[in-house]
CSV table of C-alpha atoms in Angstrom, one decimal:
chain,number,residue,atom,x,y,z
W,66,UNK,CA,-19.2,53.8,-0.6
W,67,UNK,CA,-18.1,57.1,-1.9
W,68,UNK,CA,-14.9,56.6,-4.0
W,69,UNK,CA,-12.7,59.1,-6.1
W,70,UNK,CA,-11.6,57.2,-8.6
W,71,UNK,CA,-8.6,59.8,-10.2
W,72,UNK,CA,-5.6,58.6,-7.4
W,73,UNK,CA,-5.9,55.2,-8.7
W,74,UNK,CA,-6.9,55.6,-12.7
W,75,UNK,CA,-5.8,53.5,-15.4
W,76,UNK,CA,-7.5,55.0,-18.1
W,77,UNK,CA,-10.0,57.3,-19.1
W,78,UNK,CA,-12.4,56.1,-22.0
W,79,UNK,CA,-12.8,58.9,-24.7
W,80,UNK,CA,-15.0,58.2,-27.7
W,81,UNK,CA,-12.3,58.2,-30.9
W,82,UNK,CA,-13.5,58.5,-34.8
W,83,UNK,CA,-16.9,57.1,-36.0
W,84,UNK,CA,-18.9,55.2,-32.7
W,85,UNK,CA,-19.8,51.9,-34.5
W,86,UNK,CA,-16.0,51.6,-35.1
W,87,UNK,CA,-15.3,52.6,-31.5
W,88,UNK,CA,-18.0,49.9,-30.3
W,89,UNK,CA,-17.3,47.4,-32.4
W,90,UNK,CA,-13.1,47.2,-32.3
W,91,UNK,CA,-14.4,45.8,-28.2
W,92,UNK,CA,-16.5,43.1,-29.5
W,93,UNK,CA,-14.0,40.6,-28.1
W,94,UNK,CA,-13.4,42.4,-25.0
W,95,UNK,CA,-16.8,43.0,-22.6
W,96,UNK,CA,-15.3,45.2,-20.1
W,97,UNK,CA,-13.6,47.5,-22.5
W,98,UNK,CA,-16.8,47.9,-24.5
W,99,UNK,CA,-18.7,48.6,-20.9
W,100,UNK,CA,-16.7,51.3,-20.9
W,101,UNK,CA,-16.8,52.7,-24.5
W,102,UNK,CA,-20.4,52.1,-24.1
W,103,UNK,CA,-20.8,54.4,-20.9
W,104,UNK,CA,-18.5,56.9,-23.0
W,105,UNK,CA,-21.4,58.1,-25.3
W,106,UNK,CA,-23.4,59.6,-22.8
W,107,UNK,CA,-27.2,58.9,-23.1
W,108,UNK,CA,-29.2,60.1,-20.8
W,109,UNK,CA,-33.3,59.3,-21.2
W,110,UNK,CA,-34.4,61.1,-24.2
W,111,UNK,CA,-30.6,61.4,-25.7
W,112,UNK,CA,-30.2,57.6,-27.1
W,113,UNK,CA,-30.4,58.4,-31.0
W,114,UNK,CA,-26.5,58.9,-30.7
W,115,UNK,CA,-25.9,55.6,-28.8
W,116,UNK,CA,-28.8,53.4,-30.7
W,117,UNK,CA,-27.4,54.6,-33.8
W,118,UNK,CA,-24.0,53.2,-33.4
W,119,UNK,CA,-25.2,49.8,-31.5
W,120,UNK,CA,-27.6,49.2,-35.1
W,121,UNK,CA,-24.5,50.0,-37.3
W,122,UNK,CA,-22.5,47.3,-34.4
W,123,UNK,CA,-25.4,44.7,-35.2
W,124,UNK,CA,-25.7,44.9,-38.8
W,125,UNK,CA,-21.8,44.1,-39.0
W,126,UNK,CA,-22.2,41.6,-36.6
W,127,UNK,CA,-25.2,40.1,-38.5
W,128,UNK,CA,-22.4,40.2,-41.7
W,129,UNK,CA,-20.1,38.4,-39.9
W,130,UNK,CA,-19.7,35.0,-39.6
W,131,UNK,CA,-22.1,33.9,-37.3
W,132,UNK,CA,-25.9,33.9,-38.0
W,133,UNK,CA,-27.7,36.3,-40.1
W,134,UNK,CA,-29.7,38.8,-38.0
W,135,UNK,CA,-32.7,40.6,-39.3
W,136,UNK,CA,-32.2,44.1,-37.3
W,137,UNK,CA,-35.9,46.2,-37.1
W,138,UNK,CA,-36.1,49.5,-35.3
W,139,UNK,CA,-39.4,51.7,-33.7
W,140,UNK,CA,-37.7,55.0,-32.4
W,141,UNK,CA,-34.6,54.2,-30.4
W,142,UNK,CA,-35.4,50.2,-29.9
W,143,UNK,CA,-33.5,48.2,-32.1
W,144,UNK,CA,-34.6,43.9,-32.2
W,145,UNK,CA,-31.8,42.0,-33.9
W,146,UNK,CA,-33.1,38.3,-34.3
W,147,UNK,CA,-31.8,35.2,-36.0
W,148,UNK,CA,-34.0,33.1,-38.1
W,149,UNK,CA,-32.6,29.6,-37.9
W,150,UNK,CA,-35.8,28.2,-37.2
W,151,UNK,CA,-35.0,26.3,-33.8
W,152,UNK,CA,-38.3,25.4,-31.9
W,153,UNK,CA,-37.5,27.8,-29.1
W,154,UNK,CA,-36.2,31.5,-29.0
W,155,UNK,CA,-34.7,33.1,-26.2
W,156,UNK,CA,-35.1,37.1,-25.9
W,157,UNK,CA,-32.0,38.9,-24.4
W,158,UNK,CA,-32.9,42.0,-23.2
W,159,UNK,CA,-31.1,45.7,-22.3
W,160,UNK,CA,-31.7,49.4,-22.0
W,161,UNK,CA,-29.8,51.9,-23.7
W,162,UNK,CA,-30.4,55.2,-21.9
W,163,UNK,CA,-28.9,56.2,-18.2
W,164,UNK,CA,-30.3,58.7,-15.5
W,165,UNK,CA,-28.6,62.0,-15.5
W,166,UNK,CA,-24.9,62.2,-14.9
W,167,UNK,CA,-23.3,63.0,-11.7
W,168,UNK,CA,-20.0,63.9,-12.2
W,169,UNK,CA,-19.4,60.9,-13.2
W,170,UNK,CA,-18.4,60.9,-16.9
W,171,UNK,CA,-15.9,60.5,-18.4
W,172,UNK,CA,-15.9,56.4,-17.2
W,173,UNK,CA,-12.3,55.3,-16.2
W,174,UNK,CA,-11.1,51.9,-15.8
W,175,UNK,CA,-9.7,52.2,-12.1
W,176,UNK,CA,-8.8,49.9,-8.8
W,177,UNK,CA,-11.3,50.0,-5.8
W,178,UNK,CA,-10.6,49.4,-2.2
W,179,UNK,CA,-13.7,49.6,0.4
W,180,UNK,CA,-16.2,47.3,2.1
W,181,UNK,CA,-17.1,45.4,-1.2
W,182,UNK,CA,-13.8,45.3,-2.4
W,183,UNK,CA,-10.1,45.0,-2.3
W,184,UNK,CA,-8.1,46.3,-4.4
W,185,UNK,CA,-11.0,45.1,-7.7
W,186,UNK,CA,-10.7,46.6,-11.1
W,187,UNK,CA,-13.9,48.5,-12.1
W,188,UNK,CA,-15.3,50.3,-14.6
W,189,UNK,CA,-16.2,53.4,-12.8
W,190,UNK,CA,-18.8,56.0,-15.0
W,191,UNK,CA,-22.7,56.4,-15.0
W,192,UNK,CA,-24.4,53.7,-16.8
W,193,UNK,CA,-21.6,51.4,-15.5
W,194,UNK,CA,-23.7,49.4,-13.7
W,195,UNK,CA,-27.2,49.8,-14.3
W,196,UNK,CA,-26.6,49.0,-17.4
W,197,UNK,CA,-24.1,49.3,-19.9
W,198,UNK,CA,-22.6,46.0,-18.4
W,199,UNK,CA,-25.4,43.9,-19.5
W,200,UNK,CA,-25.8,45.9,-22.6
W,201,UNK,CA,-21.8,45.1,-23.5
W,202,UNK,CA,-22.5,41.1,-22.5
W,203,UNK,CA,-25.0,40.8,-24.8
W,204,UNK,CA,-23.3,42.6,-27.9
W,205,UNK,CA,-20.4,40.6,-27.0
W,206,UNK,CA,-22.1,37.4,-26.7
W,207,UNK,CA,-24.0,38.0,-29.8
W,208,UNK,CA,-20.8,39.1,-31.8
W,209,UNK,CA,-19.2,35.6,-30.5
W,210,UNK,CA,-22.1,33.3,-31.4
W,211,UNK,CA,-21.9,30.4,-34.1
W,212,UNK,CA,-24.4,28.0,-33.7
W,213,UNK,CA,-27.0,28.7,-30.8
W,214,UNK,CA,-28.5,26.2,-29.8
W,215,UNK,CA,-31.7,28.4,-30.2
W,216,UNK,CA,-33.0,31.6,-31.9
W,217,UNK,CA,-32.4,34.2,-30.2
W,218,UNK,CA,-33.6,38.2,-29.9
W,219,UNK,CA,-31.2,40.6,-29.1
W,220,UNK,CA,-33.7,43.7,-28.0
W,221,UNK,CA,-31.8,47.6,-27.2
W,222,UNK,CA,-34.5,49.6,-26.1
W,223,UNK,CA,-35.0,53.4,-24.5
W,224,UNK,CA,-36.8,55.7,-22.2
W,225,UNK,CA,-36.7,53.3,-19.6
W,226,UNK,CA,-35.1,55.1,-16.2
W,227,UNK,CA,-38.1,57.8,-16.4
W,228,UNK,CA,-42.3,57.4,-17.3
W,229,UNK,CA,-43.6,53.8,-18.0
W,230,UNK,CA,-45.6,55.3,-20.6
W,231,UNK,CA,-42.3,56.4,-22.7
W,232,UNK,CA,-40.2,53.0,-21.8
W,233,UNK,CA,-39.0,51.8,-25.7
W,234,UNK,CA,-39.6,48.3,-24.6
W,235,UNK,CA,-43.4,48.8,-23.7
W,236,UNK,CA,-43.8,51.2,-27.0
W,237,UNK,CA,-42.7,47.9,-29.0
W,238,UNK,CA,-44.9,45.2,-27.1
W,239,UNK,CA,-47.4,47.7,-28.2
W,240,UNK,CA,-47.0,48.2,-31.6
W,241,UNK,CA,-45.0,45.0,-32.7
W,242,UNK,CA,-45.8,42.5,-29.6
W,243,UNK,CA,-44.3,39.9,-32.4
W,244,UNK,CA,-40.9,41.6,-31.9
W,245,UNK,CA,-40.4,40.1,-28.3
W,246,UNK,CA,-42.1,36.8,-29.0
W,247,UNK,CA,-40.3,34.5,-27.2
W,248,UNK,CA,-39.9,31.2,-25.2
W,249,UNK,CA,-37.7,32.7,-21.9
W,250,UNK,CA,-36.2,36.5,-21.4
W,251,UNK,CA,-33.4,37.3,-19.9
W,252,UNK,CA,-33.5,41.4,-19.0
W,253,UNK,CA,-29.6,42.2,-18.5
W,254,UNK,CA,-30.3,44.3,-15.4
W,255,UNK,CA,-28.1,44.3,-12.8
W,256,UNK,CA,-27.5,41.6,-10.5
W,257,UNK,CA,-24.6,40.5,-9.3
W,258,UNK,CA,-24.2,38.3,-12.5
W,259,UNK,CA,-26.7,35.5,-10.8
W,260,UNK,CA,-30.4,35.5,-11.7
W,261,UNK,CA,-32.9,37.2,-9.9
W,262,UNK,CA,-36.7,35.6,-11.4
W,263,UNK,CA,-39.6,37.7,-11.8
W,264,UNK,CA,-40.5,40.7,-10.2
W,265,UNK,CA,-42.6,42.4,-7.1
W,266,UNK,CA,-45.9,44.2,-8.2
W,267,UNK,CA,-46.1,47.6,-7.4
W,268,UNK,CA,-49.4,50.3,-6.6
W,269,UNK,CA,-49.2,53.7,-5.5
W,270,UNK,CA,-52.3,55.1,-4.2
W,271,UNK,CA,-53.4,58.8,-2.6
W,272,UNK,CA,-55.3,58.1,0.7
W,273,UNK,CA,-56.9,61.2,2.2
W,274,UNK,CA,-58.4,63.0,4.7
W,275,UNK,CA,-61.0,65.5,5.0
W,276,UNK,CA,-62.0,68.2,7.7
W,277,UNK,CA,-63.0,71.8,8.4
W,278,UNK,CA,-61.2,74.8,8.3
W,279,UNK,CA,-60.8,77.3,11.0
W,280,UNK,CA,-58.3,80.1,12.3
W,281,UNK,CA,-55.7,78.3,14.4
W,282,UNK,CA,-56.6,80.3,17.5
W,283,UNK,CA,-60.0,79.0,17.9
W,284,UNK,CA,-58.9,75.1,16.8
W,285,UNK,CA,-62.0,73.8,18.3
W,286,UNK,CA,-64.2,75.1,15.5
W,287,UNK,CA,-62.6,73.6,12.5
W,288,UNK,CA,-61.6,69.8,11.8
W,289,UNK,CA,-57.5,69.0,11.8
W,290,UNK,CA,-57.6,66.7,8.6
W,291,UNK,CA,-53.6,66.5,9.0
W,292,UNK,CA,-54.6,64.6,12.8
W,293,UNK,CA,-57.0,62.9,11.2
W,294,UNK,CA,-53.7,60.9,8.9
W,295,UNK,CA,-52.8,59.8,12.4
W,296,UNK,CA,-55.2,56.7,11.9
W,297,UNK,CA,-53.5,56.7,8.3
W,298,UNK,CA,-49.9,56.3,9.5
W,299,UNK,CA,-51.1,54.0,12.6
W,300,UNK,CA,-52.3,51.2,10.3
W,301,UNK,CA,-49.4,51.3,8.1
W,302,UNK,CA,-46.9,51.6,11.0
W,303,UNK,CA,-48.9,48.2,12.8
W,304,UNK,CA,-49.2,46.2,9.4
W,305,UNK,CA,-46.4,43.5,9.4
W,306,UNK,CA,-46.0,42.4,5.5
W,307,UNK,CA,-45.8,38.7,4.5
W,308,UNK,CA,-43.4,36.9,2.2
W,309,UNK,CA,-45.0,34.9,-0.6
W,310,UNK,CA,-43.7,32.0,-2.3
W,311,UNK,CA,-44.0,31.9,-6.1
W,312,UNK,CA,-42.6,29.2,-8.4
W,313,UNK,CA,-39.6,28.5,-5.5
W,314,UNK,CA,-38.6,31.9,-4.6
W,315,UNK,CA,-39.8,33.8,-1.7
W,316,UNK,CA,-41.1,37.5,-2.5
W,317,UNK,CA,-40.8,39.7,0.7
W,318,UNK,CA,-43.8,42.6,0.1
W,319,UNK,CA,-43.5,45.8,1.3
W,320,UNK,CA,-46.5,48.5,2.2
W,321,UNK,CA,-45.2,52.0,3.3
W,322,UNK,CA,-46.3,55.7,3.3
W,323,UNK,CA,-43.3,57.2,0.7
W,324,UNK,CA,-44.8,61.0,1.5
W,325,UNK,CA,-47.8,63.2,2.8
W,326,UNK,CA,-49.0,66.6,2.3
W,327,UNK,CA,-51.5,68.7,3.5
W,328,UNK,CA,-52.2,72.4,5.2
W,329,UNK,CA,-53.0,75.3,4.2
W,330,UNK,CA,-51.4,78.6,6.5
W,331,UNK,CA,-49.6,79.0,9.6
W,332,UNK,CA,-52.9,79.9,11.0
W,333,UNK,CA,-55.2,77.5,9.4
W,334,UNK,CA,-56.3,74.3,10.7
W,335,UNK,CA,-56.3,72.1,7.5
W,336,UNK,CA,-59.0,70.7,5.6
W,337,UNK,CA,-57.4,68.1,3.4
W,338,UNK,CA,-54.4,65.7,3.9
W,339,UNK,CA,-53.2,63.1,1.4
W,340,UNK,CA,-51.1,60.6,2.5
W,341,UNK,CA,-49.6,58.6,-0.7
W,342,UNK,CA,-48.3,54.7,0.0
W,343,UNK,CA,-46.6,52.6,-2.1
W,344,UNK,CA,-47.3,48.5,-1.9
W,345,UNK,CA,-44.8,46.4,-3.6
W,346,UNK,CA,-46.5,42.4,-4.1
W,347,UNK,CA,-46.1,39.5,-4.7
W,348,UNK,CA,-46.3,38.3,-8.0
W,349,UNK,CA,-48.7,36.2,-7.2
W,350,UNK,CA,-51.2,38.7,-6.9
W,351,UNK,CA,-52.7,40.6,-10.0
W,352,UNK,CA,-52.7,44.3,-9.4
W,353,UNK,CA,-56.2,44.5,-9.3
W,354,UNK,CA,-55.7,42.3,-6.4
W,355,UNK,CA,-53.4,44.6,-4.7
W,356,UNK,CA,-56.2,47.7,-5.3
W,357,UNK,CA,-58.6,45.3,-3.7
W,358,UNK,CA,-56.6,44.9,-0.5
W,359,UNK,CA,-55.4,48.5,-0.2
W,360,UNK,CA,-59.2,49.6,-0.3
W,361,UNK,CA,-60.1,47.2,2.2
W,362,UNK,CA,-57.1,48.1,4.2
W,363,UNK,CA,-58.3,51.5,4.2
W,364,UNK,CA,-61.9,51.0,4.7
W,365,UNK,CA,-63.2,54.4,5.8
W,366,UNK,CA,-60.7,56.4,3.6
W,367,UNK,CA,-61.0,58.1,0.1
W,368,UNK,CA,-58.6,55.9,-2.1
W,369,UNK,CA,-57.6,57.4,-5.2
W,370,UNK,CA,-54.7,54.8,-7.5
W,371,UNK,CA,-51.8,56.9,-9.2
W,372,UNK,CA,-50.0,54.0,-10.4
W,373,UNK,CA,-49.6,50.2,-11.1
W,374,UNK,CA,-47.5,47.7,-12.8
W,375,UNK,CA,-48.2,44.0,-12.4
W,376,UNK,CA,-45.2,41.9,-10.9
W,377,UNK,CA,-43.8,39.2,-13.0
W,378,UNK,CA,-43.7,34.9,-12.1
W,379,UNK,CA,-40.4,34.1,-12.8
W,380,UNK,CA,-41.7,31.0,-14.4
W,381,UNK,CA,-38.7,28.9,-13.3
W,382,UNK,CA,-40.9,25.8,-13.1
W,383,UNK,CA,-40.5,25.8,-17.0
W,384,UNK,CA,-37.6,23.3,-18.2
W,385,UNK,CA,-35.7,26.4,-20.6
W,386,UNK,CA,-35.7,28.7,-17.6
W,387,UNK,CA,-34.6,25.8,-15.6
W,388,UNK,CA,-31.6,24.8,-18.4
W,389,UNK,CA,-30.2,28.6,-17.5
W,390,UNK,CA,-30.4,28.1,-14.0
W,391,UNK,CA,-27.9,25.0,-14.0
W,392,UNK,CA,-25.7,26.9,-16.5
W,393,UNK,CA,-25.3,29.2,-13.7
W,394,UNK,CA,-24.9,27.0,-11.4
W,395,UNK,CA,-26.2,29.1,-8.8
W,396,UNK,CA,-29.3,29.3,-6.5
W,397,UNK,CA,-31.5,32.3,-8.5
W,398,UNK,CA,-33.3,34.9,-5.6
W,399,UNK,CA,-36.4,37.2,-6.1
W,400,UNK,CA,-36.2,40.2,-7.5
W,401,UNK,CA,-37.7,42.5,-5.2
W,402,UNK,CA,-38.1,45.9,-6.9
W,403,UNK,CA,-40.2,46.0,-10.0
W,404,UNK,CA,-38.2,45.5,-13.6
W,405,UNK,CA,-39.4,44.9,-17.4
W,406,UNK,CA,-39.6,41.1,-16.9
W,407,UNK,CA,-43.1,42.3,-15.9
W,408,UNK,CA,-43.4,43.5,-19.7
W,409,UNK,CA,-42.5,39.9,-20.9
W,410,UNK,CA,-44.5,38.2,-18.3
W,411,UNK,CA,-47.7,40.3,-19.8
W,412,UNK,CA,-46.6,38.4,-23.4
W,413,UNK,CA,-46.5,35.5,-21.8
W,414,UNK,CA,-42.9,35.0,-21.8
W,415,UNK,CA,-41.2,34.1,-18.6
W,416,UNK,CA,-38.6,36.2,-17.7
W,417,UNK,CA,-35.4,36.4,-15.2
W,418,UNK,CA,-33.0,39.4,-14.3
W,419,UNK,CA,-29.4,38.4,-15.1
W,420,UNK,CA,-26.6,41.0,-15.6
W,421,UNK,CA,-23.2,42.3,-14.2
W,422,UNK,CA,-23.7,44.8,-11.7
W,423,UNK,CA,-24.7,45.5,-8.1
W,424,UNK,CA,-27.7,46.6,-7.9
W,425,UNK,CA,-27.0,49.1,-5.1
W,426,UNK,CA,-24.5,51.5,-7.0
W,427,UNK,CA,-27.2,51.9,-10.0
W,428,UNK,CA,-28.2,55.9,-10.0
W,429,UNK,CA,-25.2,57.0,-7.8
W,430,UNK,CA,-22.7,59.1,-8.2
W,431,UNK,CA,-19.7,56.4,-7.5
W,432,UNK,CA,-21.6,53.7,-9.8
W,433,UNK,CA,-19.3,50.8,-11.0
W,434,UNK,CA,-19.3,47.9,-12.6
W,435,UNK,CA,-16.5,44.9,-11.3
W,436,UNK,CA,-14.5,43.9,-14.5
W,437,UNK,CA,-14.7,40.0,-13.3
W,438,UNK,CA,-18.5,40.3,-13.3
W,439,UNK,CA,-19.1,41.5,-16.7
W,440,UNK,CA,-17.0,38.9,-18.3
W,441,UNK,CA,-18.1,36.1,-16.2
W,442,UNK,CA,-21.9,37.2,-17.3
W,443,UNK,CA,-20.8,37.1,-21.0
W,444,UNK,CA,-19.3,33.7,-20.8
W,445,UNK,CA,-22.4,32.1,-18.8
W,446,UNK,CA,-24.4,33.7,-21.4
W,447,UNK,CA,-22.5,32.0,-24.6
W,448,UNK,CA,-22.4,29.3,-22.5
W,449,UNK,CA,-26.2,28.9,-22.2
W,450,UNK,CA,-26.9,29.7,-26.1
W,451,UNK,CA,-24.4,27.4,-27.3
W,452,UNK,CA,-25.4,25.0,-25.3
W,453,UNK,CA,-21.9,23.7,-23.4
């Protein structure tokens, strides 16, 4: 859905004065502060401005009247964790920075008729959905706490819509792995405010193809290493994929080519071809696993691995997982694509996704956020950490 969101505008959000102030007069209010939020524009490698104000945000909240919070900071991560010295901790997770903006900034507060909708009040801005929502239910929820009925770890983190090796979150498990010790995560990505355990695996690998060079007009004396791909493509185009069940939920796995490149001239029969495929698994499978299988899959090919990250268990067997899930009252799903749970499950905390947002509007131009979703997710999360 494509929308233009001016004919039908309520308001525009423009950052006002110092940001803390801005941020924090929305505590009580997690739509507003969605917006606010998606105001200070922080695109991957510009969160100083926005982490700045959400530590100021915490360090009042932590003055407040609920629980002291001991706030520590590595770059532009901030943890902000009680100490009340409850058996279990729960880690609430969110990331601060955005992919670049589309024209879509400033974010409005607007109406939104369409296939998903009628007539639904959004908030309408990048970052909207994927995920200054989940970032505003957890500063709300953490502003509103009193007595949880565990510790808990707020956790803002950067860098993570571009390279793994620069995601804040990782950079922290690196150096300060005690920062996200915990008992159960919750990662505020988007998801229709319902939980969405674990995550896929995920490989990319090169596969290529060799052959011999040769003019064009006398084919016959060279080798076409772009035909040769054709046995490439054939396997992957026959291969159906299975779906795996993993603590309860069924993870569909996916194994495709995502792009190929090869040739030389116009007038010269190539001599290399590299066809790249990306296999998404199940989290049962480590992702040495998944290497093993893609070699054997392509027994007779060069196989060269560009990229992993090992897919998370959603460890919903586990009785505090299983606490959130009847808070919710809702049947959780898989999560399909690959998220930072998988940097929890590497702790060995067990993770869910569980934010406002659909997940199909993050990155584009017309991203939103409804306003019903991102209040319902901050009730459901007070609701879990007090305990009602």
């Amino acid at each position: 859905m494509t929308v233009d969101p001016s004919a039908e505008t309520e308001s525009v959000f423009t950052p006002a004065g110092d940001l803390a102030d801005y941020l924090f007069e929305a505590l009580n209010n997690p739509a507003e502060l969605t917006g606010r939020l998606c105001a200070i524009e922080s695109v991957s490698g510009n969160e100083t401005t926005i982490t700045d104000a959400v530590a100021e945000v915490l360090n009042r909240i932590g003055a407040g009247p609920g629980p002291d919070l001991e706030i520590l900071r590595d770059g532009d991560t901030i943890v902000a964790r009680t100490q009340l010295g409850h058996p279990e901790r729960i880690v609430v997770a969110g990331h601060l920075d955005t992919v670049p903006v589309e024209n879509n900034l400033p974010p409005r507060r607007t109406h939104l008729d369409g296939a998903d909708y009628t007539d639904a009040e959004v908030i309408w801005g990048r970052g909207a959905c994927d995920m200054k929502a989940g970032v505003a239910m957890a500063l709300v929820t953490a502003a509103a706490l009193r007595e949880p009925n565990r510790d808990v770890s707020w956790v803002f983190y950067d860098h993570e819509e571009v390279d793994a090796s620069l995601n804040g979150l990782g950079r922290v498990s690196r150096n300060h792995p005690d920062w996200l010790g915990g008992d159960f995560a919750i990662l505020g990505e988007p998801s229709n405010a319902s939980v969405e355990g674990g995550c896929n695996g995920t490989i990319r690998v090169n596969v290529s193809t060799t052959g011999v060079r040769a003019h064009s007009a006398r084919a016959f004396m060279g080798v076409n290493a772009i035909h040769a791909a054709a046995e490439v493509l054939g396997r992957l185009a026959e291969h159906e994929t299975g779906t795996v069940n993993v603590d309860g939920l069924d993870y569909r796995e996916s194994l495709s080519a995502v792009s190929i490149s090869g040739g030389v001239a116009g007038n010269v029969v190539p001599d290399a071809c590299t066809v790249a495929v990306n296999y998404r698994f199940a989290p049962s499978k480590s992702a040495a696993e998944a290497e093993g299988f893609l070699r054997e899959f392509f027994t007779g090919f060069d196989v060269v691995v560009t990229d992993a990250a090992e897919g998370a268990r959603p460890g919903l067997d586990r009785e505090i997982a299983q606490d959130f899930i009847d808070t919710l009252g809702l049947s959780p799903a898989p999560k399909l694509g690959w998220t930072d749970v998988s940097r929890f499950s590497a702790l060995g905390v067990p993770a869910v996704n569980f934010g406002p947002g659909n997940p199909l509007y993050a990155h584009k131009s017309d991203e939103h956020v409804a306003v019903t979703e991102v209040e319902e997710s901050a009730r459901t999360l007070r609701d879990y950490l007090e305990g009602r």
